[in-house]
Structures are given as C-alpha cells and as structure tokens.
Coordinates of C-alpha atoms in Angstrom, one line a residue:
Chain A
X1450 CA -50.1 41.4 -7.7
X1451 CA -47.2 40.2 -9.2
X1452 CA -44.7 43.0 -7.8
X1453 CA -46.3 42.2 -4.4
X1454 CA -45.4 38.3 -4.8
X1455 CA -41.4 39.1 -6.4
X1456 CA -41.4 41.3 -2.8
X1457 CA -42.9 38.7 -0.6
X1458 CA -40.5 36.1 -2.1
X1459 CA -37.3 37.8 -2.1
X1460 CA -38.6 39.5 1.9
X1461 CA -39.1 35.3 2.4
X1462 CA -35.8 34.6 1.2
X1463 CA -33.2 36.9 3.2
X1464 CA -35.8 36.1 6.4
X1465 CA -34.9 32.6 6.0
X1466 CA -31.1 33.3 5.3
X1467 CA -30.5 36.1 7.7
X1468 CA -27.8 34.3 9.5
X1469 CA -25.0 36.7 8.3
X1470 CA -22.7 36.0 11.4
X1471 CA -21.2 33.1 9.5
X1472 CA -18.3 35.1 8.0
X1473 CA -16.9 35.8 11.5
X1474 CA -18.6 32.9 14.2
X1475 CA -20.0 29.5 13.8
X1476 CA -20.3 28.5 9.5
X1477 CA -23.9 27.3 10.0
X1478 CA -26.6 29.1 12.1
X1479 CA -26.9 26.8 15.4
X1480 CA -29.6 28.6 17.3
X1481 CA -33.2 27.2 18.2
X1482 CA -34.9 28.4 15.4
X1483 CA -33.5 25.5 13.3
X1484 CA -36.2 23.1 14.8
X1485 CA -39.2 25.0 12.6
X1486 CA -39.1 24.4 9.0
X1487 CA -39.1 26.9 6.2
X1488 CA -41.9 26.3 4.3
X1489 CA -39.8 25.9 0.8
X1490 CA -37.1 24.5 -0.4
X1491 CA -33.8 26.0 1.9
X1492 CA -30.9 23.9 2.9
X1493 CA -30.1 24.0 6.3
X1494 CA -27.0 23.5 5.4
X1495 CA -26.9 27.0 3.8
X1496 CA -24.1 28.9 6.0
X1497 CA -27.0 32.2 6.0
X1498 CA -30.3 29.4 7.3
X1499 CA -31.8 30.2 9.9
X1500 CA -34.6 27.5 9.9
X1501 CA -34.5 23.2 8.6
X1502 CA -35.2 22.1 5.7
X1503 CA -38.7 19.9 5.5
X1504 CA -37.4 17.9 3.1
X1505 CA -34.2 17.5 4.7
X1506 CA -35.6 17.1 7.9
X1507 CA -38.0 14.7 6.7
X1508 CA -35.5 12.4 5.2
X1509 CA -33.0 12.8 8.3
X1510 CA -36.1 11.6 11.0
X1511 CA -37.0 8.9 8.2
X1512 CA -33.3 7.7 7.8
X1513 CA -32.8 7.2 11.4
X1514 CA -36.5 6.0 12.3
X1515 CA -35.5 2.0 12.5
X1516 CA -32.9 2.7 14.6
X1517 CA -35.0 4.6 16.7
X1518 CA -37.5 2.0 16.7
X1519 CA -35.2 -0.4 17.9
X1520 CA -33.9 1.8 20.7
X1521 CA -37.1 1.7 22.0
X1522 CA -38.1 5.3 21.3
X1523 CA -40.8 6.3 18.5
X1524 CA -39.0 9.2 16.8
X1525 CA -40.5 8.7 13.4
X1526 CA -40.3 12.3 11.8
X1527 CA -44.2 13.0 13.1
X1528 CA -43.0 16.4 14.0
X1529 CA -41.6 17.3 10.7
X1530 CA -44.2 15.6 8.7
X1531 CA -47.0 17.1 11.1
X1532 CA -45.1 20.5 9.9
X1533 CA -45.4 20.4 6.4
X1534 CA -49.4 18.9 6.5
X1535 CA -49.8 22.2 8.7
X1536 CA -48.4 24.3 6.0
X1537 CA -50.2 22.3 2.9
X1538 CA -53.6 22.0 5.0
X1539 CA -53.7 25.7 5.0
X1540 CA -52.0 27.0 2.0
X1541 CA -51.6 24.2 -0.7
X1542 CA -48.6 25.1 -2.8
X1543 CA -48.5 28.4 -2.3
X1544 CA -45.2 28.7 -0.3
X1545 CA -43.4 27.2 -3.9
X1546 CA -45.2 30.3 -5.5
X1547 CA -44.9 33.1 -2.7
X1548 CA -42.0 31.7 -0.4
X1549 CA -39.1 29.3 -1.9
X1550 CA -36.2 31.0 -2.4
X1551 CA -35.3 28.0 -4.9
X1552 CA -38.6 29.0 -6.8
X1553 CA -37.5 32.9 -7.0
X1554 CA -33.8 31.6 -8.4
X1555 CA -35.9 29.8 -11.3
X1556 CA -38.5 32.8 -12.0
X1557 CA -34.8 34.9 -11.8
X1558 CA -33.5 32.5 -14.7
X1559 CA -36.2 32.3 -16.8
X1560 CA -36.2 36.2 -17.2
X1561 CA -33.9 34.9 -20.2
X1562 CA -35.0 36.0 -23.3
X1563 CA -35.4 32.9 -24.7
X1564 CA -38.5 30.9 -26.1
X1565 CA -40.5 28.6 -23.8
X1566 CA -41.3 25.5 -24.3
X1567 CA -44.3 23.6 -22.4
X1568 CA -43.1 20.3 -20.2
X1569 CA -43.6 16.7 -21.6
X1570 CA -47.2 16.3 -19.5
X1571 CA -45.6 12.4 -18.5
X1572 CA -43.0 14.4 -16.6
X1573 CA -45.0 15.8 -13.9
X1574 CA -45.4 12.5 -12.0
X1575 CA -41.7 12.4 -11.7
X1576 CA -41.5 14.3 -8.4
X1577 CA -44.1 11.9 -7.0
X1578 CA -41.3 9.0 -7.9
X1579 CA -39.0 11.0 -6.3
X1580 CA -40.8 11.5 -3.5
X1581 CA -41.8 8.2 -3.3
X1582 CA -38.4 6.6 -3.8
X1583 CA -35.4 9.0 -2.8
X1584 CA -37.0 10.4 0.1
X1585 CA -39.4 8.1 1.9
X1586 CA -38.4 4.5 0.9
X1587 CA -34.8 4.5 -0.1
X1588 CA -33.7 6.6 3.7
X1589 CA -35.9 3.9 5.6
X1590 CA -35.5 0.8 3.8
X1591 CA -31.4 1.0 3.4
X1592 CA -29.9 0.9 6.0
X1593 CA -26.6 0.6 7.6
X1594 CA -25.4 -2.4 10.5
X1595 CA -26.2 0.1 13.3
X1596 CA -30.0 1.3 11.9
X1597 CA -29.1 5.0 9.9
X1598 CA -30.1 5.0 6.5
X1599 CA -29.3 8.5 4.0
X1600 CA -30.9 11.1 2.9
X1601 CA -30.8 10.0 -0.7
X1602 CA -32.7 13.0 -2.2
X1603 CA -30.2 15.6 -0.5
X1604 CA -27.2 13.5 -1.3
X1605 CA -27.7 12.9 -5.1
X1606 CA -30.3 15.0 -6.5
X1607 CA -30.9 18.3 -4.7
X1608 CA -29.9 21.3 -6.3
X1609 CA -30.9 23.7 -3.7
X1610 CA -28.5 22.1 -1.6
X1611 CA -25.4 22.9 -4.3
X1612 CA -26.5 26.1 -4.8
X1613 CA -26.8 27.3 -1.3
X1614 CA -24.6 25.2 1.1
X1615 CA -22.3 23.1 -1.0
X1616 CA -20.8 25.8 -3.3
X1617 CA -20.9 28.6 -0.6
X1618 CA -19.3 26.4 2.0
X1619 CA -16.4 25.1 -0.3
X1620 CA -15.7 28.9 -0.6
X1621 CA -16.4 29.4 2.9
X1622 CA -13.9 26.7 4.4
X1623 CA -10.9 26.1 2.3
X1624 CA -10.2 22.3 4.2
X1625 CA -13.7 20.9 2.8
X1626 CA -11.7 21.6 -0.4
X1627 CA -9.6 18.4 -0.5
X1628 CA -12.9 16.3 0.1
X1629 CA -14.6 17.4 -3.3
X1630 CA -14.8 14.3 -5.5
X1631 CA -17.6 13.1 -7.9
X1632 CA -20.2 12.7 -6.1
X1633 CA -20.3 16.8 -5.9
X1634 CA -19.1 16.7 -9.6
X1635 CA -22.2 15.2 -10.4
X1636 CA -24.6 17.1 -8.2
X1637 CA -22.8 20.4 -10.0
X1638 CA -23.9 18.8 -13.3
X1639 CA -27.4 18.6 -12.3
X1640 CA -27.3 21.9 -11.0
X1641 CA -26.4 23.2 -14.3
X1642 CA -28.7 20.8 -16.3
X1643 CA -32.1 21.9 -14.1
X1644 CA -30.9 25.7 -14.8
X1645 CA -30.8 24.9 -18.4
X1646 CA -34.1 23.5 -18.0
X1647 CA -35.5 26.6 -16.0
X1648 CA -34.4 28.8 -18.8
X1649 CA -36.2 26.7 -21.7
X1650 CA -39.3 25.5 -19.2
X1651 CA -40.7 27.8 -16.6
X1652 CA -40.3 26.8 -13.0
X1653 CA -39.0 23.2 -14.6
X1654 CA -37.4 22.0 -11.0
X1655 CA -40.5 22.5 -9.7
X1656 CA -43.1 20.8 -12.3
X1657 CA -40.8 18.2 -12.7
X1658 CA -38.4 16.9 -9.9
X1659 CA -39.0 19.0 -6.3
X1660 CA -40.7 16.4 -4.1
X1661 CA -41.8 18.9 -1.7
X1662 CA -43.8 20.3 -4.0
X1663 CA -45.2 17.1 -4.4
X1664 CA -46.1 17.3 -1.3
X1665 CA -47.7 20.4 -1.1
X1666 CA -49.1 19.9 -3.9
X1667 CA -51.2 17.0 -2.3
X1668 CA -53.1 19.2 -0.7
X1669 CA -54.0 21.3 -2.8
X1670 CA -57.7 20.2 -3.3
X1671 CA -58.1 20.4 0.5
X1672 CA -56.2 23.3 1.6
X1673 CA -58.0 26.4 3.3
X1674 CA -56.7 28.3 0.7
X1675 CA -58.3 27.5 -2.6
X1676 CA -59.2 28.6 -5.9
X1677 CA -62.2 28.4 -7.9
X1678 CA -62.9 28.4 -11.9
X1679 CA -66.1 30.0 -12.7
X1680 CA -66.8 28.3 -16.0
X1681 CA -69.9 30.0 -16.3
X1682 CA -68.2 33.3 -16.2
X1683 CA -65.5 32.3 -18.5
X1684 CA -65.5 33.8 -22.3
X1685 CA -62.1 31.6 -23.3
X1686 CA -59.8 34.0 -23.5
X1687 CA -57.2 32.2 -22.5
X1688 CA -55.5 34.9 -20.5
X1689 CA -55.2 32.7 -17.5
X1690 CA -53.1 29.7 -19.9
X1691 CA -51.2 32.4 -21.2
X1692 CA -49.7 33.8 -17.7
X1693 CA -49.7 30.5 -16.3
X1694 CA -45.8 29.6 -15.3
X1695 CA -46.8 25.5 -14.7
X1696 CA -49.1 26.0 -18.1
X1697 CA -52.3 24.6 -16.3
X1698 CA -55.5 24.6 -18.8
X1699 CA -58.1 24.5 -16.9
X1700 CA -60.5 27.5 -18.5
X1701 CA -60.7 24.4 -21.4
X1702 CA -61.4 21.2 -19.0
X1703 CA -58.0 19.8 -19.6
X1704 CA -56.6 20.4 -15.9
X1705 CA -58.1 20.9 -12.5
X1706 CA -57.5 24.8 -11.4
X1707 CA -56.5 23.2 -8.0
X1708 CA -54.0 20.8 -9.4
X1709 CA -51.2 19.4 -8.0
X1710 CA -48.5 21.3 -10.4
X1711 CA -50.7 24.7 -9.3
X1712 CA -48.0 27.1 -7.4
X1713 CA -51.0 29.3 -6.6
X1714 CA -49.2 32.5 -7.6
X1715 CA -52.4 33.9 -8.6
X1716 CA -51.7 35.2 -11.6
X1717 CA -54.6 33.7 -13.3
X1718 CA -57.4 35.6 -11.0
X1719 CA -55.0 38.7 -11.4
X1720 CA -55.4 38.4 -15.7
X1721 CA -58.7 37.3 -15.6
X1722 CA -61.1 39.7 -17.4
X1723 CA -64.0 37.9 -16.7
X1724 CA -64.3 37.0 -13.1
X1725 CA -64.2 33.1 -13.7
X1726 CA -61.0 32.7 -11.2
X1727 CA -61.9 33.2 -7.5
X1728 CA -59.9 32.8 -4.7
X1729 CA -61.1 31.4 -1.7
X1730 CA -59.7 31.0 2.0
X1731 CA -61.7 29.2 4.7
X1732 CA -62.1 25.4 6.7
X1733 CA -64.9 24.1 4.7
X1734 CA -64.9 22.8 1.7
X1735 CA -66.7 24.8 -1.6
X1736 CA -68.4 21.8 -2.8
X1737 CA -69.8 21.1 0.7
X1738 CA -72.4 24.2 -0.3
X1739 CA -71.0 26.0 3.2
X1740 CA -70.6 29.8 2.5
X1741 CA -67.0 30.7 2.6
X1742 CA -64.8 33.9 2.3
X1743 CA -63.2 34.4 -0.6
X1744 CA -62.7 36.9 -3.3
X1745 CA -63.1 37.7 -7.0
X1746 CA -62.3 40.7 -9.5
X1747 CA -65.6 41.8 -9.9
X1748 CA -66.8 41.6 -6.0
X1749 CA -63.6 43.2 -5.4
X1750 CA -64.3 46.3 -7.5
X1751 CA -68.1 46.1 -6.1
X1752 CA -66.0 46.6 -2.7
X1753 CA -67.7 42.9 -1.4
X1754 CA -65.0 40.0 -0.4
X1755 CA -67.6 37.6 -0.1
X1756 CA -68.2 34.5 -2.7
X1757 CA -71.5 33.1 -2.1
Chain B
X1015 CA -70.6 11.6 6.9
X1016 CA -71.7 14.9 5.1
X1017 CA -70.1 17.1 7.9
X1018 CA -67.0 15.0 7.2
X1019 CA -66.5 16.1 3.7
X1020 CA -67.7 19.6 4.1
X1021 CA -64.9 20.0 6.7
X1022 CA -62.2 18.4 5.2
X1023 CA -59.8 21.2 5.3
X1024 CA -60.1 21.6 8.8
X1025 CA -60.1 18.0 9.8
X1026 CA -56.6 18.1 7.5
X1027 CA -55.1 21.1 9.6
X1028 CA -56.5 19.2 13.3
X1029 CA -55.0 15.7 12.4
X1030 CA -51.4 18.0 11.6
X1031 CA -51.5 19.3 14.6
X1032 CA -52.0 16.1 16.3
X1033 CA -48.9 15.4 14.7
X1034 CA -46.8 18.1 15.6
X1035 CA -48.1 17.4 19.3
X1036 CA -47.2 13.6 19.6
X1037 CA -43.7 14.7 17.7
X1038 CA -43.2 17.1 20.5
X1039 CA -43.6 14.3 23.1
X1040 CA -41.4 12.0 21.4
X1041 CA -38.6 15.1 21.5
X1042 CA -38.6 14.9 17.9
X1043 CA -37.6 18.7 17.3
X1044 CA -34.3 18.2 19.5
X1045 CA -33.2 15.7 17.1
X1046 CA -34.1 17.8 14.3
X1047 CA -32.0 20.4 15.7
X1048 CA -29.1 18.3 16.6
X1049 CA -28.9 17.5 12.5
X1050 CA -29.4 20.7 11.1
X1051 CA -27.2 22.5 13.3
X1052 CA -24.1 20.8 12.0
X1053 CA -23.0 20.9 8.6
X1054 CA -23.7 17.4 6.9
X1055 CA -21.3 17.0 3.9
X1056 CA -22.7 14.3 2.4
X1057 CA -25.9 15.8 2.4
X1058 CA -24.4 18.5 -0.1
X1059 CA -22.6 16.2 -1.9
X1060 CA -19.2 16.9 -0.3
X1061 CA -17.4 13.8 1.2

C-alpha cells in the first residue's frame, strides 16, 4: 500500500509539472489547462505547472471580488471554491496524502534519520487561522483605491511557492534577479524553518500551517470516501498510532479517525491486524444505517468488498 | 429530514457542482486563467 501511494504521488507530481517547454518557450505554462485546479498544494507559478493553484486561485478571485462587485459582475471565486468542495466532498484529505507534491517533499525530508517528536496539539488550529485570516479575510477586506486586494497567504507565508516558482524562476530569468529584496529573504527563511520542522515533525506544514488542508480537511466527516474504526474489533495494539504520520489516536478515544489533521494515507487499515480500520467509499452517510461499499482486511482476504 | 443526513455526502458533492456551474456563467475560469498564466512576482515573494 505504501509503495503504491510513494508511486501515485510522485506519478501526481510530474503530471502536474509536465510543462518542460519552459527552458526553450514561454517561462510559465499558458495553455487552457491552467483553469482546473490541482488538487494539492502546486504553484502555478511553478515554470513546469500545468494546472492553478486552489489556494492561489482562491485568494486571487477573493482579492479582486469587490472590485468585481462594484463593476457590476459577480466573479466571486464560486468556480474555484466549487472546485475544491468537489474534490473534499469526494475524497476528504486524501489528495494531501496521495497527491500534493508539497506533501511528497515533506515525507522525502523526514526520511532523515532523526528522532520524531509529536506536534504541540494547540498547533493544529493554526492553519484554520491561516485560512481564516491570510486567505479569506485579509485578500477581501484590504484593499487598494481601485478594489484589488493580495494574496496575502502566497505573498508572505507559502513555502510551496519558494520552493517551486520563486527559487526556480530566479535561476530561470536572470533580470528578476535585481528585484530580490526581503520580502523573498523572509519567505526563504520560512522555507527553511518549515523544513527543519518536517525533519523533527512528520508532515509538520501540513498539521500545522497549510490552509488547504484545512480545507480538505473540513470535509473529511462528509466526504464519499471515508473511514471507519471498528472499536469492537480492536485489541489496542496500537499499530495504527504507531504508523500514523499526523499521530491521530483514535484506537484510544482521543481523536476522531475522520479528523480534520487525517491525510487518509491509509496506512492505518494497511497495519491493522485486527480489522478495526475500514475503508469506506459511497454517497451516504455510515451512520445513516444505508449499506455502503467499502472494504476491510479481513473481507478482503474472505475475497468480499462489502461492509455491511 | 432523515434522508437529509443520510445523504449528506452527496448533497455536499451536488451543491459543489452548483458552484462550479454558476462560476462558469459568471466566466470565472477565464479570469483564473488570465492570473495564473502570467508570472505574479509578488505572489512568490519577488518584487
């Protein structure tokens, strides 16, 4: 299970960067693929992206929805925000676990051999702040004389957005060189800082700061795809805390197993011995008492898919 | 009101579609193209 996910998230990755003409034509991909989303963290800015960024989509229709508004049109970021409920009604978080490349560069640095330590719990509500304050209110409530506001998230805090545009295209174009100053000084700090944080704490951009997985996150409870803890089956092994990259505890009552921090990379129905982690996929909801398809260990090895 | 809840998933996935429709007729993907195909600089914390 685990080799299949490393394959579907670096095959996700070059998909989503396969612009490769940049070297000789155009330094950003400007084709009409750029008005679907990649459903994970990927700057658009990236020289290799081939799709937008939600996030910086999202920001860019919120920053420049009063002026719309006041130009008479209603181009409100619906479209974008309609794109990324699609993506969370049906899969939750699973694109941060299975998709982002920004969430295959963390797994890739915390290969480090060096001891983990669990995330201050407090922490985890930071990305809602950030989602609540550098992406939604700060781009719509400051604004400029003519209506624009910024994408504040982008500009200040994301460090997908170093990684994959800003240092690539300062190597890419020489002339953007003269315009570095410290506002890019800064967001090269971060950079750093969150990598030193992915080495000590597991996926630590992603527990802690990313608002889009905030976002996803959201719907975890209510996505099609959802998983189920067996507590009946469970004989407290722990396995499933033990493999767990966001350290969830739910065979012990202290977390929900379809929490927002969950990245649904499965690894907890993959180590459980015991059948008490299912996996289900369907419209209706499992406490509704509707029969849905899903699977399990042990009705997988009885050859059934079916949870009833 | 039972229905409701039992099918909240789905009613999640229709009402984001819904969205993505009435986005469409406000032209809302042109002007998401028209911003991601150019490079924005202050975006990446350049200039």
């Amino acid at each position: 299970m685990e080799r299949l996910r490393r394959r579907i998230q670096i095959a996700a990755s070059i998909l989503g960067n396969s612009y490769w003409l940049f070297f000789w034509r155009s330094p950003i991909y400007q084709g009409a693929l750029k008005k679907l989303c990649f459903p994970g963290l990927n700057c658009y800015s990236c020289p290799a992206a081939v799709t937008s960024c939600p996030l910086g989509a999202l920001q860019n229709a919120l920053a420049s929805a009063r002026f719309s508004i006041s130009a008479g049109q209603v181009q409100v970021g619906l479209y974008v925000a309609g794109l990324i409920a699609l993506i969370g009604s049906v899969a939750g978080r699973a694109p941060c676990g299975w998709l982002c490349p920004f969430g295959l560069i963390q797994e890739l640095v915390a290969k480090l051999p060096v001891n983990k330590r669990e995330l201050w719990r407090p922490l985890r509500w930071l990305r809602f702040a950030m989602l609540a304050v550098m992406v939604v209110a700060l781009p719509l409530l400051i604004v400029d004389a003519a209506g624009y506001g910024q994408t504040w998230f982008c500009k200040f805090v994301c460090p997908a957005g170093t990684l994959e545009a800003g240092i690539p295209l300062l190597a890419l174009l020489p002339d953007l060189r003269g315009m570095v100053g410290l506002l890019f000084a800064w967001k090269l700090f971060l950079l750093v800082m969150i990598a030193v944080g992915c080495i000590f704490i597991t996926r630590f951009f992603c527990r802690a700061i990313c608002p889009l997985g905030a976002l996803f996150g959201s719907f975890n409870r209510v996505s099609w795809l959802r998983l189920e803890f067996k507590e009946r089956n469970c004989v407290r092994c722990r396995a499933c805390y033990t493999v767990c990259p966001v350290d969830l505890s739910f065979f012990d009552g202290r977390d929900d197993i379809n929490s927002t921090s969950c990245i649904r990379c499965l690894r907890c129905f993959a180590a459980c011995p015991a059948s008490a982690v299912c996996v289900h996929f369907g419209p209706g909801s499992p406490d509704g008492g509707e029969e849905i398809v899903g699977v399990c260990p042990a009705s997988k090895l009885k050859g059934r898919g079916v949870v009833r | 009101m039972n229905w409701i809840k039992r099918h909240i998933p789905l009613l999640t996935t229709i009402t984001a579609l819904s969205m993505i429709a009435l986005g469409i007729l406000a032209s809302e993907p042109a002007v998401m193209w028209r911003k991601a195909v150019n490079i924005c600089l202050s975006c990446i914390g350049i200039g």
